[in-house]
Amino acid sequence: MRYLTARKRAEGKGASHTGTEHHWYMTASAVGLAFLVPVFLFIFGRALGQSQEAVIETFSRPFPAILTALTVLIGMRHFAKGAQMMIEDYARGTMRKGLVILAISISYAVTAVAFYALAKMTIIGFILGMMPQ
């Protein structure tokens, strides 16, 4: 026999029994993005309009590449969780499941494309840096 009160069993759990994990995740990722995005925009803004070689040189350096990767990864996870919460609030049944899968798939696709582009720029920058001029 359990000696827990109804309040103790329900504490920290919402209707979906996930508690406030979504809210805390969204809050933490929003704070992280609040620091990452301005720095990323500064780096991206300086590279915008430059020649291809200058852009590759910028994003093949470790700090801009890691910052861009973190911004994309955290931003897309934030998007996926936020879209999932919105969809769960307004859609029902099979449509809900399909839209959640679509939102998560979009976030993974954008992350994969961004990581591929960063890896390609890093490799090209490494190769060009190794060649004698």
Short mmCIF file of C-alpha atoms in Angstrom, two decimals:
data_model
loop_
_atom_site.label_atom_id
_atom_site.label_comp_id
_atom_site.label_asym_id
_atom_site.label_seq_id
_atom_site.Cartn_x
_atom_site.Cartn_y
_atom_site.Cartn_z
CA MET A 1 0.00 0.00 0.00
CA ARG A 2 1.35 3.39 -0.97
CA TYR A 3 1.24 6.17 1.57
CA LEU A 4 1.56 9.03 -0.90
CA THR A 5 -1.07 11.69 -1.02
CA ALA A 6 -2.68 12.60 -4.32
CA ARG A 7 -0.79 15.89 -4.32
CA LYS A 8 2.58 14.18 -3.80
CA ARG A 9 1.92 11.78 -6.70
CA ALA A 10 0.90 14.63 -9.02
CA GLU A 11 3.54 17.15 -8.02
CA GLY A 12 5.66 18.22 -10.98
CA LYS A 13 3.53 16.38 -13.51
CA GLY A 14 1.15 17.89 -15.99
CA ALA A 15 -1.55 16.20 -18.01
CA SER A 16 1.06 14.51 -20.20
CA HIS A 17 3.08 13.32 -17.17
CA THR A 18 6.24 14.98 -18.42
CA GLY A 19 6.21 17.59 -15.72
CA THR A 20 7.84 20.87 -16.55
CA GLU A 21 10.74 19.39 -18.54
CA HIS A 22 9.59 21.05 -21.76
CA HIS A 23 9.33 24.42 -20.07
CA TRP A 24 12.75 24.14 -18.43
CA TYR A 25 14.34 22.92 -21.67
CA MET A 26 12.84 25.84 -23.59
CA THR A 27 13.97 28.30 -20.91
CA ALA A 28 17.53 26.94 -20.83
CA SER A 29 17.87 26.81 -24.61
CA ALA A 30 16.44 30.34 -24.91
CA VAL A 31 19.05 31.64 -22.48
CA GLY A 32 21.79 29.82 -24.41
CA LEU A 33 20.53 31.24 -27.69
CA ALA A 34 20.38 34.72 -26.19
CA PHE A 35 24.17 34.59 -25.83
CA LEU A 36 24.97 32.62 -29.00
CA VAL A 37 22.82 34.42 -31.59
CA PRO A 38 24.27 37.95 -31.25
CA VAL A 39 27.84 36.67 -31.56
CA PHE A 40 26.83 34.43 -34.48
CA LEU A 41 25.08 37.34 -36.21
CA PHE A 42 28.20 39.48 -35.81
CA ILE A 43 30.41 36.79 -37.38
CA PHE A 44 27.88 35.95 -40.08
CA GLY A 45 27.30 39.64 -40.84
CA ARG A 46 31.00 40.25 -41.35
CA ALA A 47 31.20 37.27 -43.74
CA LEU A 48 28.08 38.27 -45.66
CA GLY A 49 28.91 39.74 -49.05
CA GLN A 50 32.54 38.60 -48.97
CA SER A 51 34.13 36.41 -51.61
CA GLN A 52 33.84 32.64 -51.35
CA GLU A 53 37.46 32.36 -50.24
CA ALA A 54 36.92 34.89 -47.44
CA VAL A 55 33.79 33.10 -46.22
CA ILE A 56 35.59 29.74 -46.25
CA GLU A 57 38.51 31.31 -44.41
CA THR A 58 36.16 32.75 -41.77
CA PHE A 59 34.17 29.58 -41.12
CA SER A 60 37.14 27.22 -41.31
CA ARG A 61 38.56 28.78 -38.14
CA PRO A 62 37.62 26.89 -34.96
CA PHE A 63 35.71 29.59 -33.06
CA PRO A 64 33.29 30.61 -35.84
CA ALA A 65 32.77 26.98 -36.88
CA ILE A 66 32.03 25.78 -33.33
CA LEU A 67 29.85 28.80 -32.61
CA THR A 68 27.87 28.23 -35.80
CA ALA A 69 27.47 24.53 -35.05
CA LEU A 70 26.24 25.25 -31.51
CA THR A 71 23.85 27.94 -32.71
CA VAL A 72 22.36 25.66 -35.35
CA LEU A 73 22.14 22.64 -33.04
CA ILE A 74 20.59 24.46 -30.08
CA GLY A 75 18.40 26.60 -32.34
CA MET A 76 16.98 23.62 -34.20
CA ARG A 77 16.36 21.63 -31.01
CA HIS A 78 14.61 24.72 -29.58
CA PHE A 79 12.53 24.93 -32.76
CA ALA A 80 11.61 21.24 -32.63
CA LYS A 81 10.55 21.34 -28.97
CA GLY A 82 8.61 24.58 -29.44
CA ALA A 83 6.86 23.31 -32.56
CA GLN A 84 6.04 20.06 -30.78
CA MET A 85 4.46 21.91 -27.86
CA MET A 86 2.43 24.10 -30.22
CA ILE A 87 1.28 21.13 -32.28
CA GLU A 88 0.32 19.15 -29.16
CA ASP A 89 -1.81 22.09 -28.00
CA TYR A 90 -3.74 22.55 -31.24
CA ALA A 91 -3.81 19.25 -33.18
CA ARG A 92 -5.36 15.89 -32.34
CA GLY A 93 -4.98 12.26 -33.43
CA THR A 94 -2.99 11.19 -36.44
CA MET A 95 -2.55 14.76 -37.64
CA ARG A 96 -0.73 15.57 -34.39
CA LYS A 97 1.67 12.66 -34.79
CA GLY A 98 2.37 13.51 -38.41
CA LEU A 99 3.01 17.18 -37.71
CA VAL A 100 5.32 16.39 -34.79
CA ILE A 101 7.29 13.99 -36.97
CA LEU A 102 7.46 16.63 -39.73
CA ALA A 103 8.70 19.35 -37.35
CA ILE A 104 11.38 17.10 -35.87
CA SER A 105 12.41 15.91 -39.35
CA ILE A 106 12.77 19.50 -40.56
CA SER A 107 14.97 20.37 -37.59
CA TYR A 108 17.20 17.33 -38.18
CA ALA A 109 17.43 18.09 -41.93
CA VAL A 110 18.44 21.72 -41.33
CA THR A 111 21.01 20.61 -38.73
CA ALA A 112 22.47 18.00 -41.08
CA VAL A 113 22.74 20.45 -43.99
CA ALA A 114 24.39 23.09 -41.80
CA PHE A 115 26.87 20.58 -40.35
CA TYR A 116 27.69 19.31 -43.85
CA ALA A 117 28.33 22.86 -45.06
CA LEU A 118 30.54 23.61 -42.06
CA ALA A 119 32.49 20.39 -42.50
CA LYS A 120 32.97 21.09 -46.19
CA MET A 121 34.17 24.65 -45.52
CA THR A 122 36.54 23.39 -42.83
CA ILE A 123 38.00 20.72 -45.11
CA ILE A 124 38.36 23.16 -48.02
CA GLY A 125 39.95 25.73 -45.70
CA PHE A 126 42.36 23.10 -44.41
CA ILE A 127 43.30 22.03 -47.94
CA LEU A 128 43.74 25.60 -49.15
CA GLY A 129 45.75 26.45 -46.05
CA MET A 130 48.09 23.54 -46.70
CA MET A 131 48.77 24.44 -50.32
CA PRO A 132 51.77 26.68 -51.02
CA GLN A 133 50.91 30.07 -52.46
#
